[in-house]
Amino acid sequence: MVRRLNRLYEPQDPALLEAHNDYLRSVVEQVITTKDQQTLKKLQKWFEVDMKAGGVTPDATTYALMIKAAFQEANSARADRTIRRYVYLAKKHGVRNEVFSLPILSDQEFGKVTQIAPMDVDEAHEDILDSQSQEPKVLPTLSKGDIALPAVLPVDQKGLGLDALKKSLSLFSDTSNIPYPDHLQGTQEEKDQAYAAIRQQRLEEDTLKSAIERWREENIQLKKLGLNTALEQQSVGAMMWTWYEALVPLIREEISKANESEEEKKLSEEDKERYAYGPFLQVLPPEKLAAITILSCISSLSTYGIERGVRTGQLVQRVGNAVQDEALAEAIKGQSLPQTSSSASPDQRQYKYAAILKKRQTFESRMRLSRYFKAFNEYEERQLWSATIMAKVGAVLLSQLMQAAKIRVTQKQPGSDTVLYSDQPVFFHTYQFSSGKRVGLIRLNTAMGKILSMEPVAPALAKHLPMVSEPVPWKGTKKGGFLYHNVEVVRLLPGHNQVRNYANAAAERGDLDQIFAGLDVLGKTPWIINRSVFDVMLEAWNSGEAVANIAPLNPEINYPPQPAASEDASLRWAWTNMMRKLENDRAATHSQRCFQNFQLEIARAYLKEKFYFPHNIDFRGRAYPIPPYLNHMGADNCRGLLMFAKGKELGTAGLTWLKVHLANVFGFDKASLDERQSFTMDHLSDVYDSAKDPLKGKKWWLTAEDPWQTLAACIELRNALELPDPTRYVSHLPIHQDGTCNGLQHYAALGGDVIGAKQVNLEPGDRPSDIYTAVAEMVKAEITVEAAQGNKLAKMLEGKVTRKIVKPTVMTNVYGVTFAGAQAQVRRQLEAHYPDFADTPRMHLDTSAYVARKIFKALSTMFNGAHDIQYWLGNCATRIAESLTPEQMDIVENETLHNEATAAIRTRKLRGTNGKKIKDAQLAFKSSVIWTTPLKMPVVQPYRKTLTRIITTSLQKISIAQQLGSDPIHKRKQLQGFPPNFIHSLDATHMLLSALKCDEMGLTFAAVHDSFWTHAGDLEAMNRILRDAFIRMHSEDIIGRLAAEFSARHKGCMYLASVPARSSVGRRIIALRRSLKRENRISRQNGRVAELMLERRRLRLLASENPAERMEGEAMITPAKVFTETADEDLLPLEEPEYVGIGRLLPTRVAKLQADEQLDVGDIGNIDTIDTMEPFRDGGAAFTEDETDLDDEQADIEEDPEARVKKEKKEIARRKARDAQKTWLWLPLTFPPVPKKGDFDVSRLKDSQYFFS
């Protein structure tokens, strides 16, 4: 009928267009009802062919109907492409706004359209009919200009282990599917920025899609070969596709059952569970849920538990958290949030949402509705995704995956060559006992474990790649960085809610504005790949040889022959240890090569790109780039590959600094600046040879401390010197300026330590001081003296202690390293530099302990003032960690008044956080150490005793550790963490202040904690900025301000102190306590609570304006009053701060208790720091109070082991006896006087050219 009308009416007749639209409307309804893809194709053909042939011009109704039909497309990628085409055509014909004002599209469909085709971006206008017949895309090749560039030799593995990464990176080599937005109005720079944003959006969207496509393609490849896709020999990707196909229907069925349970009037226990988690299974399509579940489980098990398995609770939380993250990313994609979204209450949001819903007839209202819909959903999801919900969602998805995932295992029949096949589950749910508790585990089928050990699974990586558009400026704690990927500005572990709450509150007040601005400066620095270095690195990589830090493809390992069974047991023990070490080395080399394979693939894809690293911070304010694989905080090979995208002329000073930089990265960095420049010029022939023929020449650059950075500097210097005027060379190479043991620099400035300031280059000098060399010389001098006196250990070590031996211990001593950790560091350095140095493990322990003691002694000699500051910090942390807040005491007092007559209150006990059971949550110590940095950032130490609760899931009962702000603090970690974390917060402040000033002055800036980078021509300007920022910080009374903040923050608190029981004040307190008990003024069973209430009442009366009440308070006698009348608080023998100060040794037992907890204080997410802190993980586990056995590996080492053990037992007994000779009392929380500052004037730093050099 419509075709007949075409012949009767003119193409421009509105009646004809209305007839076409009526026909389209009826077909669209049919497609929605039947989901028939053939009908959809006929509909699209009518639009593309019949309407065009009749000359009928579509209107807004036509496009709205076609967009609505496109949502029924089975292929989601094709659907997105189709929708983008229709939106583009609607805009081209000037009816786009009208399309979205019509009631044809539902609100949900409109919201999806704004995500698929953002309103400010023009998309490609490809032909839908042609696209439907296209073959699946293959990985694009590089453009013609790079056709000769070799591929990166992949690590040998089964299947397509790197294909997911390559698919994500294919965006950079195939630009045809993202056309340049020539239609946009604006300057060329604005168009470039829009194009970069489009490409970044595509990069962030292609994560799960690339994983699913990889599985499908691997499965198709095996089918083409005629192989059964259930065979054990198939690749991981092909197997995951079969699991994916089986899992999607199971998830759909579970969602259907959950919806049915909502209609039931009487719910079974199973229905109640579905009623709880059902809505959360519908936040994403089943296809995405299946992909997330498979990736999360396989990635976790392949990383953490191929052989041992992963705890069920941990795995279900990872799956649930991954689903939540993807749901949030989908919720915020496309549009920015409204201004009022952070402050409105849920009721207000609901009201505003409903109000906008009523006024959605116009395009503008629909746009507002779309934004508010996302904001409201984001709020709801963040509130409802509790640990319980995440566990339940993760458990149901994991249980369905366990049902769907199978692997075919082959086995020969016993006694014959017959091969038997059996389909077995990939995952097994088992139990084991750990520390006396029954723990659920998810284990892999042995056959699957073997495959995964050979072919690691590449997770969805696109969200972790460098950005191709400038990062979004930080506007809130979750608003910044990536375009759509939801990243928090503060890196937190799950449960660190108190840190998050303080950060959110500070952001709302505007206190984090400078932090945000500093992160924006770091994030907007554009980078490029150093093509010259990349070509050399790629050639070295493809050779398979070990070049610099590039791991070899096939490392040569000389396995020792196995001793005969009749050989001595010690020889077999030594052989077993050697084999274990060699196997660990082989595995480490393979792992390193796999990681470097990723880095090279990323670098190859970004060869022609300008890219960025969005940054965020840890809880102390230290900044880190978010993309983890390739960034400037990586190893030497990463740093050598990176250059600034913007270039600057060297100038005369810049040419000098380029030469100095080359000497620095080579390792000649302890000499004067003139000597470093001369070093480079003396090796100029080596520089030219390295730049011209790096892999076949003399290879001088490979002898450097940082070979790849040295090669980059050689090439840059060669390029400059080849110009007629080298000073005119436009350099892109980042030039580094590193601090001299930056933690000690801050301590020396805080304490005004003259000697220490000189050792760390705060004091001007003609040559740079080197604290590591100074300590090494002091240690060597003592060894020489003691060797002459006949000391056996000194004779062994004479001539063997160097700067490198002492450096790790000196560097980490300022951050609270224990003696056990220091001993392990020295031992590792001795073993690395002198493999045949000691004959036995016993001798290694003896010598490393001997050197560690000497290092500590040398440091204590140099840094007295710094030690006083560190001790004061620990003393303050001790008091805070053993204090009660006024709010806690109010609750205790109210409960006491209401329950005085009951037995319950008489049996309540006040317990600390030393591992004993806490019987009353209100009486636990809960005060974290909190302070504010000079940039107004609140730092909250997150160390708490995490409480657990049991959650019933479809798999098992799971114990969920959910940290709350009301949980008791972890006292030991609070004490250990405060001094190093405080210093880290200061160096973070110095870095951000420097970044902001450099940006203000027009300098390009990057930083790796205490290593600051800029162009060679700007280095002198940056150095002035660094010195000025440090002087500006330390000209203020940082410690005095901290003391004032502590006093204000903890006003009204009480803390539990102790005094010697046999002292005069101790005897008086004990006598008073007995008298109070006889008079029944305090309970015998509840003495601490009663005395707390008594002291609080006395202080309240003394503060009263009523003279009678003040007199009553003055007449009251309490232990605190006795103390104030008898003793000076400065003499109060508080518990020793449980950390090692600068050059300070703790008794061995305390060091042992601390050794395994140092990693928690280290840098989160920083691979270099984790490696540095590795010895602490082997430092021993926490001991119980009555344990007396000592671990030889970690104990203080004496010449006579038996005498050492006896001495240690005596020390333990002495400490127990000392503790028994103390008596406790409640005192108002005050803080000791700030240590007197030394005579060093920090303004002298202005003339120190070696402060950073």
mmCIF file of C-alpha atoms in Angstrom, residues 219-426:
data_model
loop_
_atom_site.group_PDB
_atom_site.id
_atom_site.type_symbol
_atom_site.label_atom_id
_atom_site.label_comp_id
_atom_site.label_asym_id
_atom_site.label_seq_id
_atom_site.Cartn_x
_atom_site.Cartn_y
_atom_site.Cartn_z
ATOM 1 C CA ASN A 219 37.116 -21.245 19.689
ATOM 2 C CA ILE A 220 36.500 -20.600 15.962
ATOM 3 C CA GLN A 221 40.152 -21.284 15.143
ATOM 4 C CA LEU A 222 40.029 -24.675 16.833
ATOM 5 C CA LYS A 223 36.801 -25.555 15.034
ATOM 6 C CA LYS A 224 38.433 -24.692 11.690
ATOM 7 C CA LEU A 225 41.180 -27.165 12.571
ATOM 8 C CA GLY A 226 38.547 -29.816 13.233
ATOM 9 C CA LEU A 227 39.307 -30.044 16.952
ATOM 10 C CA ASN A 228 36.749 -30.731 19.621
ATOM 11 C CA THR A 229 36.480 -27.545 21.679
ATOM 12 C CA ALA A 230 36.248 -29.543 24.891
ATOM 13 C CA LEU A 231 39.677 -31.112 24.483
ATOM 14 C CA GLU A 232 42.224 -30.607 27.200
ATOM 15 C CA GLN A 233 44.750 -29.292 24.629
ATOM 16 C CA GLN A 234 42.661 -26.300 23.652
ATOM 17 C CA SER A 235 43.657 -22.761 24.631
ATOM 18 C CA VAL A 236 42.350 -20.971 27.688
ATOM 19 C CA GLY A 237 40.486 -18.477 25.523
ATOM 20 C CA ALA A 238 38.606 -21.190 23.620
ATOM 21 C CA MET A 239 37.608 -22.880 26.859
ATOM 22 C CA MET A 240 36.438 -19.607 28.326
ATOM 23 C CA TRP A 241 34.186 -19.127 25.321
ATOM 24 C CA THR A 242 32.484 -22.461 25.947
ATOM 25 C CA TRP A 243 32.041 -21.511 29.608
ATOM 26 C CA TYR A 244 30.688 -18.142 28.541
ATOM 27 C CA GLU A 245 28.104 -19.757 26.266
ATOM 28 C CA ALA A 246 26.997 -22.081 29.071
ATOM 29 C CA LEU A 247 27.028 -19.404 31.787
ATOM 30 C CA VAL A 248 24.889 -16.729 30.108
ATOM 31 C CA PRO A 249 21.695 -18.884 30.071
ATOM 32 C CA LEU A 250 22.261 -19.849 33.713
ATOM 33 C CA ILE A 251 22.467 -16.186 34.717
ATOM 34 C CA ARG A 252 19.317 -15.408 32.736
ATOM 35 C CA GLU A 253 17.537 -18.261 34.479
ATOM 36 C CA GLU A 254 18.685 -17.012 37.888
ATOM 37 C CA ILE A 255 17.440 -13.497 37.104
ATOM 38 C CA SER A 256 14.108 -14.951 36.036
ATOM 39 C CA LYS A 257 13.819 -16.900 39.289
ATOM 40 C CA ALA A 258 14.718 -13.769 41.260
ATOM 41 C CA ASN A 259 11.942 -11.834 39.517
ATOM 42 C CA GLU A 260 9.480 -14.633 40.218
ATOM 43 C CA SER A 261 10.429 -14.624 43.895
ATOM 44 C CA GLU A 262 9.315 -10.996 44.136
ATOM 45 C CA GLU A 263 5.781 -12.062 43.171
ATOM 46 C CA GLU A 264 5.562 -14.843 45.767
ATOM 47 C CA LYS A 265 3.550 -14.076 48.868
ATOM 48 C CA LYS A 266 5.286 -16.707 50.980
ATOM 49 C CA LEU A 267 9.011 -16.898 50.457
ATOM 50 C CA SER A 268 11.219 -19.900 51.054
ATOM 51 C CA GLU A 269 14.735 -19.395 52.405
ATOM 52 C CA GLU A 270 16.080 -19.696 48.879
ATOM 53 C CA ASP A 271 13.577 -17.121 47.626
ATOM 54 C CA LYS A 272 14.539 -14.749 50.422
ATOM 55 C CA GLU A 273 18.151 -14.928 49.281
ATOM 56 C CA ARG A 274 17.118 -14.240 45.690
ATOM 57 C CA TYR A 275 14.925 -11.397 46.878
ATOM 58 C CA ALA A 276 18.032 -9.804 48.455
ATOM 59 C CA TYR A 277 20.511 -10.105 45.601
ATOM 60 C CA GLY A 278 18.145 -10.375 42.611
ATOM 61 C CA PRO A 279 17.966 -6.649 41.746
ATOM 62 C CA PHE A 280 21.743 -6.422 41.696
ATOM 63 C CA LEU A 281 22.033 -9.148 39.075
ATOM 64 C CA GLN A 282 20.077 -6.885 36.739
ATOM 65 C CA VAL A 283 22.376 -3.846 36.828
ATOM 66 C CA LEU A 284 24.298 -5.305 33.873
ATOM 67 C CA PRO A 285 23.343 -7.550 30.943
ATOM 68 C CA PRO A 286 23.876 -11.297 31.554
ATOM 69 C CA GLU A 287 26.587 -11.286 28.881
ATOM 70 C CA LYS A 288 28.655 -8.767 30.832
ATOM 71 C CA LEU A 289 28.036 -10.547 34.125
ATOM 72 C CA ALA A 290 29.301 -13.785 32.595
ATOM 73 C CA ALA A 291 32.444 -12.170 31.200
ATOM 74 C CA ILE A 292 33.212 -10.369 34.474
ATOM 75 C CA THR A 293 32.745 -13.565 36.476
ATOM 76 C CA ILE A 294 35.023 -15.609 34.227
ATOM 77 C CA LEU A 295 37.754 -12.967 34.076
ATOM 78 C CA SER A 296 37.691 -12.281 37.823
ATOM 79 C CA CYS A 297 37.841 -15.947 38.816
ATOM 80 C CA ILE A 298 40.490 -17.046 36.347
ATOM 81 C CA SER A 299 42.641 -13.961 36.935
ATOM 82 C CA SER A 300 42.486 -14.391 40.726
ATOM 83 C CA LEU A 301 43.195 -18.112 40.654
ATOM 84 C CA SER A 302 45.970 -17.835 38.080
ATOM 85 C CA THR A 303 47.593 -15.060 40.104
ATOM 86 C CA TYR A 304 47.126 -16.239 43.670
ATOM 87 C CA GLY A 305 46.139 -19.877 43.767
ATOM 88 C CA ILE A 306 46.947 -22.179 40.834
ATOM 89 C CA GLU A 307 48.167 -24.808 43.274
ATOM 90 C CA ARG A 308 46.846 -23.686 46.662
ATOM 91 C CA GLY A 309 43.487 -22.265 45.659
ATOM 92 C CA VAL A 310 41.854 -19.053 46.844
ATOM 93 C CA ARG A 311 39.668 -18.583 49.893
ATOM 94 C CA THR A 312 36.023 -18.633 48.970
ATOM 95 C CA GLY A 313 35.298 -15.391 50.810
ATOM 96 C CA GLN A 314 38.062 -13.549 48.996
ATOM 97 C CA LEU A 315 37.034 -14.824 45.584
ATOM 98 C CA VAL A 316 33.323 -14.034 45.913
ATOM 99 C CA GLN A 317 34.165 -10.532 47.111
ATOM 100 C CA ARG A 318 36.450 -9.992 44.103
ATOM 101 C CA VAL A 319 33.680 -11.087 41.745
ATOM 102 C CA GLY A 320 31.067 -8.945 43.524
ATOM 103 C CA ASN A 321 33.363 -5.951 43.601
ATOM 104 C CA ALA A 322 34.163 -6.316 39.890
ATOM 105 C CA VAL A 323 30.441 -6.366 39.066
ATOM 106 C CA GLN A 324 29.886 -3.261 41.204
ATOM 107 C CA ASP A 325 32.775 -1.390 39.570
ATOM 108 C CA GLU A 326 31.484 -2.135 36.076
ATOM 109 C CA ALA A 327 27.959 -1.103 37.082
ATOM 110 C CA LEU A 328 29.226 2.214 38.458
ATOM 111 C CA ALA A 329 31.290 2.829 35.341
ATOM 112 C CA GLU A 330 28.192 2.250 33.221
ATOM 113 C CA ALA A 331 26.131 4.524 35.475
ATOM 114 C CA ILE A 332 28.404 7.540 35.168
ATOM 115 C CA LYS A 333 29.368 7.065 31.524
ATOM 116 C CA GLY A 334 28.414 9.752 29.051
ATOM 117 C CA GLN A 335 27.475 12.782 31.130
ATOM 118 C CA SER A 336 28.922 14.723 34.041
ATOM 119 C CA LEU A 337 26.998 14.765 37.273
ATOM 120 C CA PRO A 338 24.844 17.750 38.269
ATOM 121 C CA GLN A 339 26.296 20.288 40.654
ATOM 122 C CA THR A 340 23.936 19.416 43.492
ATOM 123 C CA SER A 341 24.381 15.649 43.354
ATOM 124 C CA SER A 342 26.847 15.452 46.228
ATOM 125 C CA SER A 343 24.840 17.471 48.720
ATOM 126 C CA ALA A 344 21.253 16.412 48.161
ATOM 127 C CA SER A 345 19.717 13.803 50.440
ATOM 128 C CA PRO A 346 18.161 10.607 49.021
ATOM 129 C CA ASP A 347 14.650 12.009 49.528
ATOM 130 C CA GLN A 348 15.574 15.275 47.817
ATOM 131 C CA ARG A 349 17.099 13.388 44.923
ATOM 132 C CA GLN A 350 13.996 11.217 44.583
ATOM 133 C CA TYR A 351 11.761 14.314 44.594
ATOM 134 C CA LYS A 352 13.859 16.160 42.021
ATOM 135 C CA TYR A 353 14.036 13.065 39.860
ATOM 136 C CA ALA A 354 10.230 12.742 39.900
ATOM 137 C CA ALA A 355 9.801 16.454 39.150
ATOM 138 C CA ILE A 356 12.064 16.290 36.125
ATOM 139 C CA LEU A 357 10.306 13.131 34.992
ATOM 140 C CA LYS A 358 7.028 15.056 34.686
ATOM 141 C CA LYS A 359 8.658 17.651 32.414
ATOM 142 C CA ARG A 360 10.466 15.486 29.912
ATOM 143 C CA GLN A 361 8.660 16.709 26.838
ATOM 144 C CA THR A 362 11.521 18.937 25.653
ATOM 145 C CA PHE A 363 15.010 17.978 24.568
ATOM 146 C CA GLU A 364 16.576 20.098 27.309
ATOM 147 C CA SER A 365 14.459 18.416 29.992
ATOM 148 C CA ARG A 366 15.295 15.002 28.607
ATOM 149 C CA MET A 367 18.983 15.852 28.807
ATOM 150 C CA ARG A 368 18.612 17.020 32.408
ATOM 151 C CA LEU A 369 16.668 13.869 33.171
ATOM 152 C CA SER A 370 19.416 11.727 31.667
ATOM 153 C CA ARG A 371 22.086 13.358 33.819
ATOM 154 C CA TYR A 372 19.992 13.227 36.959
ATOM 155 C CA PHE A 373 18.971 9.645 36.291
ATOM 156 C CA LYS A 374 22.646 8.683 36.280
ATOM 157 C CA ALA A 375 23.434 10.750 39.369
ATOM 158 C CA PHE A 376 20.529 9.232 41.292
ATOM 159 C CA ASN A 377 21.441 5.711 40.251
ATOM 160 C CA GLU A 378 25.071 6.303 41.157
ATOM 161 C CA TYR A 379 24.051 7.445 44.623
ATOM 162 C CA GLU A 380 21.738 4.486 45.147
ATOM 163 C CA GLU A 381 24.301 1.947 43.966
ATOM 164 C CA ARG A 382 27.029 3.334 46.180
ATOM 165 C CA GLN A 383 24.750 3.135 49.183
ATOM 166 C CA LEU A 384 23.329 -0.320 48.539
ATOM 167 C CA TRP A 385 26.428 -2.219 47.460
ATOM 168 C CA SER A 386 27.429 -3.298 50.928
ATOM 169 C CA ALA A 387 29.898 -6.079 51.666
ATOM 170 C CA THR A 388 26.951 -8.419 52.191
ATOM 171 C CA ILE A 389 25.423 -7.684 48.788
ATOM 172 C CA MET A 390 28.784 -7.981 47.033
ATOM 173 C CA ALA A 391 29.368 -11.345 48.719
ATOM 174 C CA LYS A 392 25.931 -12.671 47.789
ATOM 175 C CA VAL A 393 26.167 -11.503 44.166
ATOM 176 C CA GLY A 394 29.697 -12.869 43.877
ATOM 177 C CA ALA A 395 28.679 -16.184 45.418
ATOM 178 C CA VAL A 396 25.714 -16.822 43.115
ATOM 179 C CA LEU A 397 27.753 -15.939 40.008
ATOM 180 C CA LEU A 398 30.655 -18.091 41.164
ATOM 181 C CA SER A 399 28.384 -21.053 41.891
ATOM 182 C CA GLN A 400 26.892 -20.791 38.407
ATOM 183 C CA LEU A 401 30.337 -20.625 36.842
ATOM 184 C CA MET A 402 31.324 -23.744 38.780
ATOM 185 C CA GLN A 403 28.294 -25.449 37.266
ATOM 186 C CA ALA A 404 29.006 -24.246 33.719
ATOM 187 C CA ALA A 405 32.794 -24.577 33.445
ATOM 188 C CA LYS A 406 34.050 -27.995 32.367
ATOM 189 C CA ILE A 407 37.342 -29.336 31.069
ATOM 190 C CA ARG A 408 37.899 -32.633 29.241
ATOM 191 C CA VAL A 409 40.647 -34.637 30.905
ATOM 192 C CA THR A 410 42.443 -37.540 29.220
ATOM 193 C CA GLN A 411 43.736 -40.551 31.062
ATOM 194 C CA LYS A 412 45.115 -43.899 29.940
ATOM 195 C CA GLN A 413 43.256 -46.984 31.075
ATOM 196 C CA PRO A 414 45.423 -49.008 33.481
ATOM 197 C CA GLY A 415 47.009 -51.976 31.755
ATOM 198 C CA SER A 416 46.288 -50.826 28.204
ATOM 199 C CA ASP A 417 46.859 -47.979 25.748
ATOM 200 C CA THR A 418 43.191 -47.048 25.673
ATOM 201 C CA VAL A 419 42.651 -43.347 26.252
ATOM 202 C CA LEU A 420 39.687 -42.413 28.421
ATOM 203 C CA TYR A 421 37.992 -39.015 28.301
ATOM 204 C CA SER A 422 36.044 -37.471 31.138
ATOM 205 C CA ASP A 423 34.458 -34.043 31.497
ATOM 206 C CA GLN A 424 35.373 -32.643 34.885
ATOM 207 C CA PRO A 425 34.530 -29.394 36.679
ATOM 208 C CA VAL A 426 37.164 -26.690 36.356
#
